[in-house]
PDB file of N, CA and C in Angstrom:
ATOM      1  N   UNK A   1     113.657 112.995  94.967  1.00 45.00           N
ATOM      2  CA  UNK A   1     114.520 112.377  95.946  1.00 45.00           C
ATOM      3  C   UNK A   1     115.103 113.473  96.826  1.00 45.00           C
ATOM      4  N   UNK A   2     115.298 113.123  98.068  1.00 46.00           N
ATOM      5  CA  UNK A   2     115.910 114.039  99.011  1.00 46.00           C
ATOM      6  C   UNK A   2     116.999 113.294  99.750  1.00 46.00           C
ATOM      7  N   UNK A   3     118.115 113.927  99.923  1.00 47.00           N
ATOM      8  CA  UNK A   3     119.197 113.328 100.690  1.00 47.00           C
ATOM      9  C   UNK A   3     119.594 114.288 101.781  1.00 47.00           C
ATOM     10  N   UNK A   4     119.657 113.794 102.997  1.00 49.00           N
ATOM     11  CA  UNK A   4     120.033 114.625 104.128  1.00 49.00           C
ATOM     12  C   UNK A   4     121.515 114.946 104.087  1.00 49.00           C
ATOM     13  N   UNK A   5     121.934 115.743 105.041  1.00 45.00           N
ATOM     14  CA  UNK A   5     123.337 116.137 105.113  1.00 45.00           C
ATOM     15  C   UNK A   5     124.226 114.915 105.302  1.00 45.00           C
ATOM     16  N   UNK A   6     123.778 113.972 106.120  1.00 48.00           N
ATOM     17  CA  UNK A   6     124.552 112.750 106.337  1.00 48.00           C
ATOM     18  C   UNK A   6     123.745 111.556 105.851  1.00 48.00           C
ATOM     19  N   UNK A   7     124.315 110.731 105.009  1.00 50.00           N
ATOM     20  CA  UNK A   7     123.677 109.496 104.562  1.00 50.00           C
ATOM     21  C   UNK A   7     124.369 108.352 105.273  1.00 50.00           C
ATOM     22  N   UNK A   8     123.591 107.496 105.884  1.00 51.00           N
ATOM     23  CA  UNK A   8     124.126 106.452 106.763  1.00 51.00           C
ATOM     24  C   UNK A   8     124.663 105.258 105.972  1.00 51.00           C
ATOM     25  N   UNK A   9     125.852 105.383 105.426  1.00 53.00           N
ATOM     26  CA  UNK A   9     126.546 104.266 104.766  1.00 53.00           C
ATOM     27  C   UNK A   9     125.716 103.576 103.705  1.00 53.00           C
ATOM     28  N   UNK A  10     125.876 102.299 103.611  1.00 47.00           N
ATOM     29  CA  UNK A  10     125.202 101.505 102.579  1.00 47.00           C
ATOM     30  C   UNK A  10     123.698 101.438 102.800  1.00 47.00           C
ATOM     31  N   UNK A  11     123.249 101.521 104.041  1.00 54.00           N
ATOM     32  CA  UNK A  11     121.823 101.426 104.338  1.00 54.00           C
ATOM     33  C   UNK A  11     121.011 102.624 103.905  1.00 54.00           C
ATOM     34  N   UNK A  12     121.655 103.714 103.518  1.00 53.00           N
ATOM     35  CA  UNK A  12     121.037 104.969 103.073  1.00 53.00           C
ATOM     36  C   UNK A  12     119.767 105.312 103.868  1.00 53.00           C
ATOM     37  N   UNK A  13     119.873 105.246 105.197  1.00 56.00           N
ATOM     38  CA  UNK A  13     118.720 105.502 106.059  1.00 56.00           C
ATOM     39  C   UNK A  13     118.166 106.913 105.939  1.00 56.00           C
ATOM     40  N   UNK A  14     118.934 107.853 105.457  1.00 54.00           N
ATOM     41  CA  UNK A  14     118.475 109.231 105.416  1.00 54.00           C
ATOM     42  C   UNK A  14     118.078 109.673 104.014  1.00 54.00           C
ATOM     43  N   UNK A  15     117.669 108.742 103.173  1.00 58.00           N
ATOM     44  CA  UNK A  15     117.240 109.078 101.821  1.00 58.00           C
ATOM     45  C   UNK A  15     115.781 108.668 101.692  1.00 58.00           C
ATOM     46  N   UNK A  16     114.965 109.536 101.116  1.00 60.00           N
ATOM     47  CA  UNK A  16     113.553 109.214 100.939  1.00 60.00           C
ATOM     48  C   UNK A  16     113.120 109.596  99.531  1.00 60.00           C
ATOM     49  N   UNK A  17     112.027 109.007  99.103  1.00 61.00           N
ATOM     50  CA  UNK A  17     111.427 109.354  97.812  1.00 61.00           C
ATOM     51  C   UNK A  17     110.174 110.161  98.097  1.00 61.00           C
ATOM     52  N   UNK A  18     109.993 111.251  97.384  1.00 61.00           N
ATOM     53  CA  UNK A  18     108.770 112.023  97.545  1.00 61.00           C
ATOM     54  C   UNK A  18     107.613 111.249  96.929  1.00 61.00           C
ATOM     55  N   UNK A  19     106.405 111.688  97.156  1.00 70.00           N
ATOM     56  CA  UNK A  19     105.225 110.926  96.780  1.00 70.00           C
ATOM     57  C   UNK A  19     104.934 110.805  95.300  1.00 70.00           C
ATOM     58  N   UNK A  20     105.568 111.599  94.461  1.00 74.00           N
ATOM     59  CA  UNK A  20     105.229 111.588  93.044  1.00 74.00           C
ATOM     60  C   UNK A  20     105.407 110.228  92.374  1.00 74.00           C
ATOM     61  N   UNK A  21     106.547 109.529  92.544  1.00 76.00           N
ATOM     62  CA  UNK A  21     106.658 108.214  91.903  1.00 76.00           C
ATOM     63  C   UNK A  21     105.622 107.225  92.430  1.00 76.00           C
ATOM     64  N   UNK A  22     105.387 107.221  93.730  1.00 79.00           N
ATOM     65  CA  UNK A  22     104.387 106.307  94.293  1.00 79.00           C
ATOM     66  C   UNK A  22     102.987 106.656  93.813  1.00 79.00           C
ATOM     67  N   UNK A  23     102.687 107.948  93.698  1.00 82.00           N
ATOM     68  CA  UNK A  23     101.380 108.379  93.202  1.00 82.00           C
ATOM     69  C   UNK A  23     101.162 107.890  91.781  1.00 82.00           C
ATOM     70  N   UNK A  24     102.183 107.967  90.961  1.00 82.00           N
ATOM     71  CA  UNK A  24     102.082 107.493  89.574  1.00 82.00           C
ATOM     72  C   UNK A  24     101.858 105.984  89.518  1.00 82.00           C
ATOM     73  N   UNK A  25     102.597 105.245  90.330  1.00 79.00           N
ATOM     74  CA  UNK A  25     102.418 103.789  90.348  1.00 79.00           C
ATOM     75  C   UNK A  25     101.034 103.416  90.863  1.00 79.00           C
ATOM     76  N   UNK A  26     100.546 104.128  91.874  1.00 84.00           N
ATOM     77  CA  UNK A  26      99.215 103.847  92.397  1.00 84.00           C
ATOM     78  C   UNK A  26      98.146 104.148  91.350  1.00 84.00           C
ATOM     79  N   UNK A  27      98.353 105.181  90.554  1.00 83.00           N
ATOM     80  CA  UNK A  27      97.415 105.506  89.481  1.00 83.00           C
ATOM     81  C   UNK A  27      97.349 104.432  88.412  1.00 83.00           C
ATOM     82  N   UNK A  28      98.417 103.673  88.285  1.00 83.00           N
ATOM     83  CA  UNK A  28      98.420 102.574  87.317  1.00 83.00           C
ATOM     84  C   UNK A  28      97.559 101.405  87.779  1.00 83.00           C
ATOM     85  N   UNK A  29      97.230 101.358  89.076  1.00 81.00           N
ATOM     86  CA  UNK A  29      96.416 100.260  89.594  1.00 81.00           C
ATOM     87  C   UNK A  29      95.044 100.224  88.928  1.00 81.00           C
ATOM     88  N   UNK A  30      94.220 101.279  89.019  1.00 84.00           N
ATOM     89  CA  UNK A  30      92.933 101.209  88.305  1.00 84.00           C
ATOM     90  C   UNK A  30      93.108 101.228  86.790  1.00 84.00           C
ATOM     91  N   UNK A  31      94.134 101.921  86.295  1.00 81.00           N
ATOM     92  CA  UNK A  31      94.351 101.983  84.846  1.00 81.00           C
ATOM     93  C   UNK A  31      94.724 100.608  84.294  1.00 81.00           C
ATOM     94  N   UNK A  32      95.271  99.738  85.118  1.00 81.00           N
ATOM     95  CA  UNK A  32      95.585  98.379  84.691  1.00 81.00           C
ATOM     96  C   UNK A  32      94.372  97.466  84.692  1.00 81.00           C
ATOM     97  N   UNK A  33      93.316  97.843  85.427  1.00 80.00           N
ATOM     98  CA  UNK A  33      92.102  97.032  85.505  1.00 80.00           C
ATOM     99  C   UNK A  33      91.151  97.303  84.362  1.00 80.00           C
ATOM    100  N   UNK A  34      91.139  98.535  83.853  1.00 87.00           N
ATOM    101  CA  UNK A  34      90.104  98.939  82.910  1.00 87.00           C
ATOM    102  C   UNK A  34      90.581 100.094  82.057  1.00 87.00           C
ATOM    103  N   UNK A  35      89.831 100.454  81.009  1.00 90.00           N
ATOM    104  CA  UNK A  35      90.233 101.578  80.165  1.00 90.00           C
ATOM    105  C   UNK A  35      90.301 102.876  80.973  1.00 90.00           C
ATOM    106  N   UNK A  36      91.311 103.686  80.703  1.00 87.00           N
ATOM    107  CA  UNK A  36      91.510 104.924  81.455  1.00 87.00           C
ATOM    108  C   UNK A  36      90.334 105.881  81.343  1.00 87.00           C
ATOM    109  N   UNK A  37      89.579 105.822  80.263  1.00 90.00           N
ATOM    110  CA  UNK A  37      88.423 106.697  80.082  1.00 90.00           C
ATOM    111  C   UNK A  37      87.330 106.475  81.107  1.00 90.00           C
ATOM    112  N   UNK A  38      87.361 105.359  81.807  1.00 93.00           N
ATOM    113  CA  UNK A  38      86.346 105.087  82.835  1.00 93.00           C
ATOM    114  C   UNK A  38      86.726 105.663  84.198  1.00 93.00           C
ATOM    115  N   UNK A  39      87.959 106.141  84.350  1.00 91.00           N
ATOM    116  CA  UNK A  39      88.384 106.734  85.616  1.00 91.00           C
ATOM    117  C   UNK A  39      87.832 108.158  85.670  1.00 91.00           C
ATOM    118  N   UNK A  40      86.934 108.397  86.601  1.00 94.00           N
ATOM    119  CA  UNK A  40      86.281 109.700  86.725  1.00 94.00           C
ATOM    120  C   UNK A  40      86.970 110.602  87.740  1.00 94.00           C
ATOM    121  N   UNK A  41      87.633 110.001  88.712  1.00 93.00           N
ATOM    122  CA  UNK A  41      88.278 110.787  89.757  1.00 93.00           C
ATOM    123  C   UNK A  41      89.449 109.977  90.306  1.00 93.00           C
ATOM    124  N   UNK A  42      90.517 110.682  90.637  1.00 91.00           N
ATOM    125  CA  UNK A  42      91.690 110.045  91.233  1.00 91.00           C
ATOM    126  C   UNK A  42      92.363 111.075  92.124  1.00 91.00           C
ATOM    127  N   UNK A  43      92.554 110.753  93.386  1.00 90.00           N
ATOM    128  CA  UNK A  43      93.194 111.687  94.301  1.00 90.00           C
ATOM    129  C   UNK A  43      94.021 110.946  95.326  1.00 90.00           C
ATOM    130  N   UNK A  44      95.232 111.429  95.560  1.00 87.00           N
ATOM    131  CA  UNK A  44      96.144 110.752  96.482  1.00 87.00           C
ATOM    132  C   UNK A  44      96.968 111.780  97.250  1.00 87.00           C
ATOM    133  N   UNK A  45      96.595 112.080  98.502  1.00 82.00           N
ATOM    134  CA  UNK A  45      97.458 112.930  99.317  1.00 82.00           C
ATOM    135  C   UNK A  45      98.590 112.114  99.942  1.00 82.00           C
ATOM    136  N   UNK A  46      99.714 112.737 100.155  1.00 74.00           N
ATOM    137  CA  UNK A  46     100.860 112.078 100.778  1.00 74.00           C
ATOM    138  C   UNK A  46     100.571 111.839 102.250  1.00 74.00           C
ATOM    139  N   UNK A  47     100.835 110.613 102.737  1.00 71.00           N
ATOM    140  CA  UNK A  47     100.578 110.271 104.141  1.00 71.00           C
ATOM    141  C   UNK A  47     101.863 110.109 104.932  1.00 71.00           C
ATOM    142  N   UNK A  48     102.942 109.645 104.303  1.00 76.00           N
ATOM    143  CA  UNK A  48     104.215 109.427 104.990  1.00 76.00           C
ATOM    144  C   UNK A  48     105.315 109.292 103.943  1.00 76.00           C
ATOM    145  N   UNK A  49     106.549 109.328 104.382  1.00 75.00           N
ATOM    146  CA  UNK A  49     107.694 109.206 103.482  1.00 75.00           C
ATOM    147  C   UNK A  49     107.931 107.731 103.141  1.00 75.00           C
ATOM    148  N   UNK A  50     108.188 107.462 101.866  1.00 75.00           N
ATOM    149  CA  UNK A  50     108.521 106.111 101.420  1.00 75.00           C
ATOM    150  C   UNK A  50     110.038 105.988 101.329  1.00 75.00           C
ATOM    151  N   UNK A  51     110.652 105.090 102.114  1.00 74.00           N
ATOM    152  CA  UNK A  51     112.099 104.908 102.013  1.00 74.00           C
ATOM    153  C   UNK A  51     112.490 104.402 100.625  1.00 74.00           C
ATOM    154  N   UNK A  52     113.606 104.893 100.103  1.00 72.00           N
ATOM    155  CA  UNK A  52     114.056 104.509  98.762  1.00 72.00           C
ATOM    156  C   UNK A  52     114.330 103.014  98.670  1.00 72.00           C
ATOM    157  N   UNK A  53     114.835 102.423  99.734  1.00 72.00           N
ATOM    158  CA  UNK A  53     115.206 101.003  99.685  1.00 72.00           C
ATOM    159  C   UNK A  53     113.998 100.083  99.876  1.00 72.00           C
ATOM    160  N   UNK A  54     112.808 100.637 100.085  1.00 77.00           N
ATOM    161  CA  UNK A  54     111.601  99.831 100.280  1.00 77.00           C
ATOM    162  C   UNK A  54     111.065  99.323  98.946  1.00 77.00           C
ATOM    163  N   UNK A  55     110.298  98.245  99.015  1.00 83.00           N
ATOM    164  CA  UNK A  55     109.574  97.727  97.865  1.00 83.00           C
ATOM    165  C   UNK A  55     108.087  97.841  98.203  1.00 83.00           C
ATOM    166  N   UNK A  56     107.467  98.995  97.909  1.00 84.00           N
ATOM    167  CA  UNK A  56     106.082  99.204  98.316  1.00 84.00           C
ATOM    168  C   UNK A  56     105.098  98.390  97.483  1.00 84.00           C
ATOM    169  N   UNK A  57     103.945  98.112  98.096  1.00 89.00           N
ATOM    170  CA  UNK A  57     102.855  97.413  97.421  1.00 89.00           C
ATOM    171  C   UNK A  57     101.688  98.373  97.248  1.00 89.00           C
ATOM    172  N   UNK A  58     101.050  98.328  96.079  1.00 89.00           N
ATOM    173  CA  UNK A  58      99.856  99.125  95.805  1.00 89.00           C
ATOM    174  C   UNK A  58      98.639  98.224  95.966  1.00 89.00           C
ATOM    175  N   UNK A  59      97.624  98.740  96.677  1.00 91.00           N
ATOM    176  CA  UNK A  59      96.420  97.953  96.908  1.00 91.00           C
ATOM    177  C   UNK A  59      95.187  98.808  96.634  1.00 91.00           C
ATOM    178  N   UNK A  60      94.137  98.166  96.163  1.00 91.00           N
ATOM    179  CA  UNK A  60      92.872  98.843  95.937  1.00 91.00           C
ATOM    180  C   UNK A  60      91.718  97.996  96.436  1.00 91.00           C
ATOM    181  N   UNK A  61      90.728  98.646  97.037  1.00 94.00           N
ATOM    182  CA  UNK A  61      89.546  97.961  97.556  1.00 94.00           C
ATOM    183  C   UNK A  61      88.306  98.711  97.080  1.00 94.00           C
ATOM    184  N   UNK A  62      87.353  97.981  96.511  1.00 95.00           N
ATOM    185  CA  UNK A  62      86.081  98.595  96.125  1.00 95.00           C
ATOM    186  C   UNK A  62      85.266  98.769  97.398  1.00 95.00           C
ATOM    187  N   UNK A  63      84.900 100.016  97.715  1.00 97.00           N
ATOM    188  CA  UNK A  63      84.160 100.292  98.946  1.00 97.00           C
ATOM    189  C   UNK A  63      82.665 100.503  98.711  1.00 97.00           C
ATOM    190  N   UNK A  64      82.286 100.869  97.490  1.00 97.00           N
ATOM    191  CA  UNK A  64      80.858 100.997  97.186  1.00 97.00           C
ATOM    192  C   UNK A  64      80.651 101.017  95.681  1.00 97.00           C
ATOM    193  N   UNK A  65      79.447 100.626  95.277  1.00 97.00           N
ATOM    194  CA  UNK A  65      79.027 100.719  93.878  1.00 97.00           C
ATOM    195  C   UNK A  65      77.597 101.232  93.893  1.00 97.00           C
ATOM    196  N   UNK A  66      77.391 102.409  93.307  1.00 96.00           N
ATOM    197  CA  UNK A  66      76.045 102.977  93.238  1.00 96.00           C
ATOM    198  C   UNK A  66      75.969 103.980  92.092  1.00 96.00           C
ATOM    199  N   UNK A  67      74.804 104.069  91.497  1.00 95.00           N
ATOM    200  CA  UNK A  67      74.557 105.005  90.394  1.00 95.00           C
ATOM    201  C   UNK A  67      75.578 104.858  89.275  1.00 95.00           C
ATOM    202  N   UNK A  68      75.988 103.624  89.003  1.00 95.00           N
ATOM    203  CA  UNK A  68      76.921 103.366  87.918  1.00 95.00           C
ATOM    204  C   UNK A  68      78.366 103.738  88.203  1.00 95.00           C
ATOM    205  N   UNK A  69      78.685 104.056  89.474  1.00 96.00           N
ATOM    206  CA  UNK A  69      80.047 104.432  89.847  1.00 96.00           C
ATOM    207  C   UNK A  69      80.567 103.522  90.957  1.00 96.00           C
ATOM    208  N   UNK A  70      81.799 103.073  90.798  1.00 95.00           N
ATOM    209  CA  UNK A  70      82.469 102.304  91.844  1.00 95.00           C
ATOM    210  C   UNK A  70      83.468 103.219  92.533  1.00 95.00           C
ATOM    211  N   UNK A  71      83.453 103.209  93.861  1.00 96.00           N
ATOM    212  CA  UNK A  71      84.400 104.001  94.649  1.00 96.00           C
ATOM    213  C   UNK A  71      85.433 103.070  95.235  1.00 96.00           C
ATOM    214  N   UNK A  72      86.711 103.418  95.011  1.00 93.00           N
ATOM    215  CA  UNK A  72      87.819 102.586  95.468  1.00 93.00           C
ATOM    216  C   UNK A  72      88.662 103.332  96.488  1.00 93.00           C
ATOM    217  N   UNK A  73      89.120 102.620  97.502  1.00 95.00           N
ATOM    218  CA  UNK A  73      90.153 103.115  98.406  1.00 95.00           C
ATOM    219  C   UNK A  73      91.473 102.532  97.920  1.00 95.00           C
ATOM    220  N   UNK A  74      92.512 103.362  97.817  1.00 92.00           N
ATOM    221  CA  UNK A  74      93.814 102.954  97.303  1.00 92.00           C
ATOM    222  C   UNK A  74      94.888 103.240  98.348  1.00 92.00           C
ATOM    223  N   UNK A  75      95.863 102.348  98.478  1.00 91.00           N
ATOM    224  CA  UNK A  75      96.970 102.575  99.407  1.00 91.00           C
ATOM    225  C   UNK A  75      98.283 102.107  98.806  1.00 91.00           C
ATOM    226  N   UNK A  76      99.370 102.703  99.302  1.00 88.00           N
ATOM    227  CA  UNK A  76     100.735 102.253  99.026  1.00 88.00           C
ATOM    228  C   UNK A  76     101.381 102.016 100.379  1.00 88.00           C
ATOM    229  N   UNK A  77     102.015 100.844 100.549  1.00 89.00           N
ATOM    230  CA  UNK A  77     102.684 100.505 101.807  1.00 89.00           C
ATOM    231  C   UNK A  77     103.979  99.762 101.532  1.00 89.00           C
ATOM    232  N   UNK A  78     105.081 100.138 102.208  1.00 86.00           N
ATOM    233  CA  UNK A  78     106.290  99.333 102.147  1.00 86.00           C
ATOM    234  C   UNK A  78     106.086  98.064 102.991  1.00 86.00           C
ATOM    235  N   UNK A  79     107.035  97.139 102.987  1.00 89.00           N
ATOM    236  CA  UNK A  79     106.861  95.875 103.709  1.00 89.00           C
ATOM    237  C   UNK A  79     106.551  96.021 105.202  1.00 89.00           C
ATOM    238  N   UNK A  80     106.920  97.129 105.830  1.00 89.00           N
ATOM    239  CA  UNK A  80     106.634  97.271 107.266  1.00 89.00           C
ATOM    240  C   UNK A  80     105.163  97.603 107.535  1.00 89.00           C
ATOM    241  N   UNK A  81     104.362  97.809 106.479  1.00 90.00           N
ATOM    242  CA  UNK A  81     102.935  98.039 106.629  1.00 90.00           C
ATOM    243  C   UNK A  81     102.518  99.484 106.797  1.00 90.00           C
ATOM    244  N   UNK A  82     103.464 100.417 106.911  1.00 86.00           N
ATOM    245  CA  UNK A  82     103.131 101.839 107.024  1.00 86.00           C
ATOM    246  C   UNK A  82     102.452 102.301 105.739  1.00 86.00           C
ATOM    247  N   UNK A  83     101.293 102.911 105.847  1.00 89.00           N
ATOM    248  CA  UNK A  83     100.614 103.442 104.663  1.00 89.00           C
ATOM    249  C   UNK A  83     101.254 104.786 104.331  1.00 89.00           C
ATOM    250  N   UNK A  84     101.954 104.844 103.191  1.00 85.00           N
ATOM    251  CA  UNK A  84     102.634 106.076 102.798  1.00 85.00           C
ATOM    252  C   UNK A  84     101.781 106.937 101.870  1.00 85.00           C
ATOM    253  N   UNK A  85     100.838 106.332 101.176  1.00 87.00           N
ATOM    254  CA  UNK A  85      99.860 107.060 100.373  1.00 87.00           C
ATOM    255  C   UNK A  85      98.499 106.429 100.602  1.00 87.00           C
ATOM    256  N   UNK A  86      97.485 107.269 100.745  1.00 90.00           N
ATOM    257  CA  UNK A  86      96.112 106.793 100.890  1.00 90.00           C
ATOM    258  C   UNK A  86      95.266 107.640  99.950  1.00 90.00           C
ATOM    259  N   UNK A  87      94.660 106.986  98.970  1.00 91.00           N
ATOM    260  CA  UNK A  87      93.912 107.753  97.994  1.00 91.00           C
ATOM    261  C   UNK A  87      92.576 107.139  97.674  1.00 91.00           C
ATOM    262  N   UNK A  88      91.984 107.664  96.612  1.00 92.00           N
ATOM    263  CA  UNK A  88      90.671 107.188  96.195  1.00 92.00           C
ATOM    264  C   UNK A  88      90.547 107.330  94.677  1.00 92.00           C
ATOM    265  N   UNK A  89      89.654 106.549  94.147  1.00 93.00           N
ATOM    266  CA  UNK A  89      89.343 106.654  92.726  1.00 93.00           C
ATOM    267  C   UNK A  89      87.858 106.396  92.565  1.00 93.00           C
ATOM    268  N   UNK A  90      87.270 107.005  91.558  1.00 95.00           N
ATOM    269  CA  UNK A  90      85.885 106.761  91.186  1.00 95.00           C
ATOM    270  C   UNK A  90      85.910 106.266  89.757  1.00 95.00           C
ATOM    271  N   UNK A  91      85.265 105.123  89.540  1.00 94.00           N
ATOM    272  CA  UNK A  91      85.295 104.451  88.248  1.00 94.00           C
ATOM    273  C   UNK A  91      83.872 104.315  87.713  1.00 94.00           C
ATOM    274  N   UNK A  92      83.659 104.643  86.458  1.00 95.00           N
ATOM    275  CA  UNK A  92      82.344 104.471  85.824  1.00 95.00           C
ATOM    276  C   UNK A  92      82.202 103.030  85.340  1.00 95.00           C
ATOM    277  N   UNK A  93      80.984 102.493  85.502  1.00 85.00           N
ATOM    278  CA  UNK A  93      80.704 101.119  85.021  1.00 85.00           C
ATOM    279  C   UNK A  93      80.649 101.078  83.525  1.00 85.00           C
TER     280      UNK A  93
END
């Protein structure tokens, strides 16, 4: 968590969460679908700041399946639709 010099009252407009909590929650997306041993790759670079007061949604889309591996695109977005994390996972069949 980071707090600026001035926090704007109750709305806490100047407080943000770093990507680590969102990255962990996004990692639970494929881990909730299947055994963790099938996850071959997982990577999530930070794309934008997630406001603390937001309720982000984690989404995953299968983009290809070949040679026994499924490739997924993963995102985290608060209600305004800004993608704050964009990642990928590779899953073994």
